[in-house]
């Protein structure tokens, strides 16, 4: 069994190195920290090796990285706050996508109204004739 973001792994894929904790840490705090721009750009680039898309992390270099370990209570507070921010961002992104879709539907409705006006003008001006059998379908 292998779970993403889990501390305990059983039968991990061979491409992964499993690290076990020696001290108690808040896994959510470090999951967010290890995914952060600051960690990736400032710290992780020091340990990445390879020239292709399949870059690897040098374990000795990774283990030599010095990172801040706040008290466990502070880790939880920070992780909770960051999780809320992340949820709010996801909600804002979803709302933005919904608003874009609403705007596109409004534009489409406006185009249909314009098309309808044009068709009605042609019909009322006598440029186009409607066959009686078409009119009878809607009675």
PDB file of C-alpha atoms in Angstrom:
ATOM      1  CA  UNK A   1       0.000   0.000   0.000  1.00  0.00           C
ATOM      2  CA  UNK A   2       1.355   3.428  -0.953  1.00  0.00           C
ATOM      3  CA  UNK A   3      -0.365   6.671   0.012  1.00  0.00           C
ATOM      4  CA  UNK A   4       0.601  10.099  -1.227  1.00  0.00           C
ATOM      5  CA  UNK A   5       1.602  12.456   1.598  1.00  0.00           C
ATOM      6  CA  UNK A   6       1.638   9.618   4.102  1.00  0.00           C
ATOM      7  CA  UNK A   7       4.452   9.157   6.570  1.00  0.00           C
ATOM      8  CA  UNK A   8       4.331   5.369   6.551  1.00  0.00           C
ATOM      9  CA  UNK A   9       4.856   3.597   3.250  1.00  0.00           C
ATOM     10  CA  UNK A  10       4.700  -0.097   2.529  1.00  0.00           C
ATOM     11  CA  UNK A  11       6.055  -1.416  -0.736  1.00  0.00           C
ATOM     12  CA  UNK A  12       7.059   1.944  -2.182  1.00  0.00           C
ATOM     13  CA  UNK A  13       8.018   2.075  -5.842  1.00  0.00           C
ATOM     14  CA  UNK A  14      11.750   1.318  -6.273  1.00  0.00           C
ATOM     15  CA  UNK A  15      12.419   4.854  -7.551  1.00  0.00           C
ATOM     16  CA  UNK A  16      11.627   6.299  -4.119  1.00  0.00           C
ATOM     17  CA  UNK A  17      13.789   6.560  -1.050  1.00  0.00           C
ATOM     18  CA  UNK A  18      11.820   6.281   2.168  1.00  0.00           C
ATOM     19  CA  UNK A  19      12.900   8.534   5.011  1.00  0.00           C
ATOM     20  CA  UNK A  20      11.799   7.763   8.543  1.00  0.00           C
ATOM     21  CA  UNK A  21      11.371  10.479  11.136  1.00  0.00           C
ATOM     22  CA  UNK A  22      13.567  10.539  14.226  1.00  0.00           C
ATOM     23  CA  UNK A  23      11.505  13.254  15.916  1.00  0.00           C
ATOM     24  CA  UNK A  24       7.804  14.074  15.963  1.00  0.00           C
ATOM     25  CA  UNK A  25       6.858  16.509  13.205  1.00  0.00           C
ATOM     26  CA  UNK A  26       3.593  17.778  11.758  1.00  0.00           C
ATOM     27  CA  UNK A  27       3.391  15.981   8.411  1.00  0.00           C
ATOM     28  CA  UNK A  28       0.943  18.541   6.994  1.00  0.00           C
ATOM     29  CA  UNK A  29       3.363  21.398   7.785  1.00  0.00           C
ATOM     30  CA  UNK A  30       6.248  19.664   6.019  1.00  0.00           C
ATOM     31  CA  UNK A  31       4.071  18.505   3.107  1.00  0.00           C
ATOM     32  CA  UNK A  32       3.200  22.177   2.495  1.00  0.00           C
ATOM     33  CA  UNK A  33       6.773  23.310   3.181  1.00  0.00           C
ATOM     34  CA  UNK A  34       8.348  20.789   0.794  1.00  0.00           C
ATOM     35  CA  UNK A  35       5.912  21.872  -1.962  1.00  0.00           C
ATOM     36  CA  UNK A  36       6.555  25.587  -1.389  1.00  0.00           C
ATOM     37  CA  UNK A  37       8.326  27.819  -3.896  1.00  0.00           C
ATOM     38  CA  UNK A  38      10.864  28.859  -1.239  1.00  0.00           C
ATOM     39  CA  UNK A  39      11.884  25.276  -0.466  1.00  0.00           C
ATOM     40  CA  UNK A  40      12.047  24.198  -4.107  1.00  0.00           C
ATOM     41  CA  UNK A  41      13.979  27.246  -5.332  1.00  0.00           C
ATOM     42  CA  UNK A  42      16.188  27.955  -2.320  1.00  0.00           C
ATOM     43  CA  UNK A  43      16.906  24.524  -0.872  1.00  0.00           C
ATOM     44  CA  UNK A  44      15.974  21.712  -3.228  1.00  0.00           C
ATOM     45  CA  UNK A  45      17.942  23.037  -6.217  1.00  0.00           C
ATOM     46  CA  UNK A  46      21.077  22.350  -4.170  1.00  0.00           C
ATOM     47  CA  UNK A  47      20.244  18.627  -4.045  1.00  0.00           C
ATOM     48  CA  UNK A  48      18.819  18.002  -7.535  1.00  0.00           C
ATOM     49  CA  UNK A  49      20.997  16.088  -9.978  1.00  0.00           C
ATOM     50  CA  UNK A  50      20.445  15.110 -13.606  1.00  0.00           C
ATOM     51  CA  UNK A  51      19.956  16.856 -16.914  1.00  0.00           C
ATOM     52  CA  UNK A  52      16.624  15.449 -18.094  1.00  0.00           C
ATOM     53  CA  UNK A  53      13.031  15.742 -16.976  1.00  0.00           C
ATOM     54  CA  UNK A  54      13.607  12.729 -14.738  1.00  0.00           C
ATOM     55  CA  UNK A  55      15.874  14.577 -12.342  1.00  0.00           C
ATOM     56  CA  UNK A  56      16.813  12.938  -9.070  1.00  0.00           C
ATOM     57  CA  UNK A  57      17.405  14.222  -5.588  1.00  0.00           C
ATOM     58  CA  UNK A  58      20.802  13.370  -4.164  1.00  0.00           C
ATOM     59  CA  UNK A  59      19.977  11.891  -0.759  1.00  0.00           C
ATOM     60  CA  UNK A  60      23.299  12.918   0.881  1.00  0.00           C
ATOM     61  CA  UNK A  61      22.828  16.478  -0.423  1.00  0.00           C
ATOM     62  CA  UNK A  62      19.168  16.478   0.628  1.00  0.00           C
ATOM     63  CA  UNK A  63      20.045  15.322   4.139  1.00  0.00           C
ATOM     64  CA  UNK A  64      22.677  18.053   4.422  1.00  0.00           C
ATOM     65  CA  UNK A  65      20.066  20.793   3.843  1.00  0.00           C
ATOM     66  CA  UNK A  66      19.477  22.789   7.010  1.00  0.00           C
ATOM     67  CA  UNK A  67      15.834  23.701   7.509  1.00  0.00           C
ATOM     68  CA  UNK A  68      14.000  25.361  10.347  1.00  0.00           C
ATOM     69  CA  UNK A  69      12.130  23.045  12.692  1.00  0.00           C
ATOM     70  CA  UNK A  70       9.588  25.134  14.606  1.00  0.00           C
ATOM     71  CA  UNK A  71       8.017  23.712  17.766  1.00  0.00           C
ATOM     72  CA  UNK A  72       5.321  21.125  17.044  1.00  0.00           C
ATOM     73  CA  UNK A  73       2.532  23.453  18.206  1.00  0.00           C
ATOM     74  CA  UNK A  74       3.778  26.192  15.848  1.00  0.00           C
ATOM     75  CA  UNK A  75       4.031  23.681  12.971  1.00  0.00           C
ATOM     76  CA  UNK A  76       0.357  22.815  13.479  1.00  0.00           C
ATOM     77  CA  UNK A  77      -0.686  26.488  13.629  1.00  0.00           C
ATOM     78  CA  UNK A  78       1.239  27.314  10.449  1.00  0.00           C
ATOM     79  CA  UNK A  79      -0.026  24.203   8.632  1.00  0.00           C
ATOM     80  CA  UNK A  80      -3.628  24.976   9.612  1.00  0.00           C
ATOM     81  CA  UNK A  81      -3.300  28.586   8.421  1.00  0.00           C
ATOM     82  CA  UNK A  82      -1.642  27.545   5.150  1.00  0.00           C
ATOM     83  CA  UNK A  83      -4.285  24.870   4.569  1.00  0.00           C
ATOM     84  CA  UNK A  84      -7.024  27.475   4.988  1.00  0.00           C
ATOM     85  CA  UNK A  85      -5.215  29.792   2.562  1.00  0.00           C
ATOM     86  CA  UNK A  86      -4.830  26.935   0.092  1.00  0.00           C
ATOM     87  CA  UNK A  87      -8.535  26.080   0.363  1.00  0.00           C
ATOM     88  CA  UNK A  88      -9.491  29.735  -0.102  1.00  0.00           C
ATOM     89  CA  UNK A  89      -7.266  29.936  -3.189  1.00  0.00           C
ATOM     90  CA  UNK A  90      -8.859  26.799  -4.635  1.00  0.00           C
ATOM     91  CA  UNK A  91     -12.330  28.257  -3.997  1.00  0.00           C
ATOM     92  CA  UNK A  92     -11.314  31.588  -5.561  1.00  0.00           C
ATOM     93  CA  UNK A  93      -9.916  29.743  -8.599  1.00  0.00           C
ATOM     94  CA  UNK A  94     -13.144  27.742  -8.959  1.00  0.00           C
ATOM     95  CA  UNK A  95     -15.239  30.910  -8.663  1.00  0.00           C
ATOM     96  CA  UNK A  96     -13.074  32.596 -11.279  1.00  0.00           C
ATOM     97  CA  UNK A  97     -13.613  29.697 -13.679  1.00  0.00           C
ATOM     98  CA  UNK A  98     -17.376  29.820 -13.019  1.00  0.00           C
ATOM     99  CA  UNK A  99     -17.411  33.576 -13.651  1.00  0.00           C
ATOM    100  CA  UNK A 100     -15.543  33.091 -16.937  1.00  0.00           C
ATOM    101  CA  UNK A 101     -18.104  30.497 -17.993  1.00  0.00           C
ATOM    102  CA  UNK A 102     -20.976  32.826 -17.031  1.00  0.00           C
ATOM    103  CA  UNK A 103     -19.395  35.644 -19.051  1.00  0.00           C
ATOM    104  CA  UNK A 104     -19.010  33.372 -22.089  1.00  0.00           C
ATOM    105  CA  UNK A 105     -22.639  32.245 -21.801  1.00  0.00           C
ATOM    106  CA  UNK A 106     -23.770  35.888 -21.597  1.00  0.00           C
ATOM    107  CA  UNK A 107     -21.777  36.661 -24.756  1.00  0.00           C
ATOM    108  CA  UNK A 108     -23.358  33.674 -26.495  1.00  0.00           C
ATOM    109  CA  UNK A 109     -26.855  34.768 -25.399  1.00  0.00           C
ATOM    110  CA  UNK A 110     -26.165  38.268 -26.741  1.00  0.00           C
ATOM    111  CA  UNK A 111     -25.085  36.808 -30.099  1.00  0.00           C
ATOM    112  CA  UNK A 112     -28.292  34.754 -30.271  1.00  0.00           C
ATOM    113  CA  UNK A 113     -30.368  37.871 -29.484  1.00  0.00           C
ATOM    114  CA  UNK A 114     -28.609  39.774 -32.265  1.00  0.00           C
ATOM    115  CA  UNK A 115     -29.162  36.885 -34.669  1.00  0.00           C
ATOM    116  CA  UNK A 116     -32.837  36.659 -33.654  1.00  0.00           C
ATOM    117  CA  UNK A 117     -33.311  40.415 -34.232  1.00  0.00           C
ATOM    118  CA  UNK A 118     -31.793  40.129 -37.694  1.00  0.00           C
ATOM    119  CA  UNK A 119     -33.970  37.156 -38.594  1.00  0.00           C
ATOM    120  CA  UNK A 120     -37.123  38.885 -37.311  1.00  0.00           C
ATOM    121  CA  UNK A 121     -36.307  42.012 -39.347  1.00  0.00           C
ATOM    122  CA  UNK A 122     -35.954  39.943 -42.517  1.00  0.00           C
ATOM    123  CA  UNK A 123     -39.232  38.130 -41.805  1.00  0.00           C
ATOM    124  CA  UNK A 124     -41.158  41.317 -40.929  1.00  0.00           C
ATOM    125  CA  UNK A 125     -39.728  43.181 -43.925  1.00  0.00           C
ATOM    126  CA  UNK A 126     -40.917  40.376 -46.169  1.00  0.00           C
ATOM    127  CA  UNK A 127     -37.425  39.447 -47.339  1.00  0.00           C
ATOM    128  CA  UNK A 128     -37.956  35.920 -46.048  1.00  0.00           C
ATOM    129  CA  UNK A 129     -41.135  33.878 -46.037  1.00  0.00           C
ATOM    130  CA  UNK A 130     -41.987  31.159 -43.542  1.00  0.00           C
ATOM    131  CA  UNK A 131     -43.685  28.084 -44.927  1.00  0.00           C
ATOM    132  CA  UNK A 132     -47.123  27.431 -43.374  1.00  0.00           C
ATOM    133  CA  UNK A 133     -46.135  23.880 -42.313  1.00  0.00           C
ATOM    134  CA  UNK A 134     -43.287  25.327 -40.196  1.00  0.00           C
ATOM    135  CA  UNK A 135     -45.697  27.752 -38.484  1.00  0.00           C
ATOM    136  CA  UNK A 136     -48.212  24.931 -37.891  1.00  0.00           C
ATOM    137  CA  UNK A 137     -45.556  22.911 -35.990  1.00  0.00           C
ATOM    138  CA  UNK A 138     -45.610  25.464 -33.173  1.00  0.00           C
ATOM    139  CA  UNK A 139     -49.395  25.754 -32.795  1.00  0.00           C
TER     140      UNK A 139
END
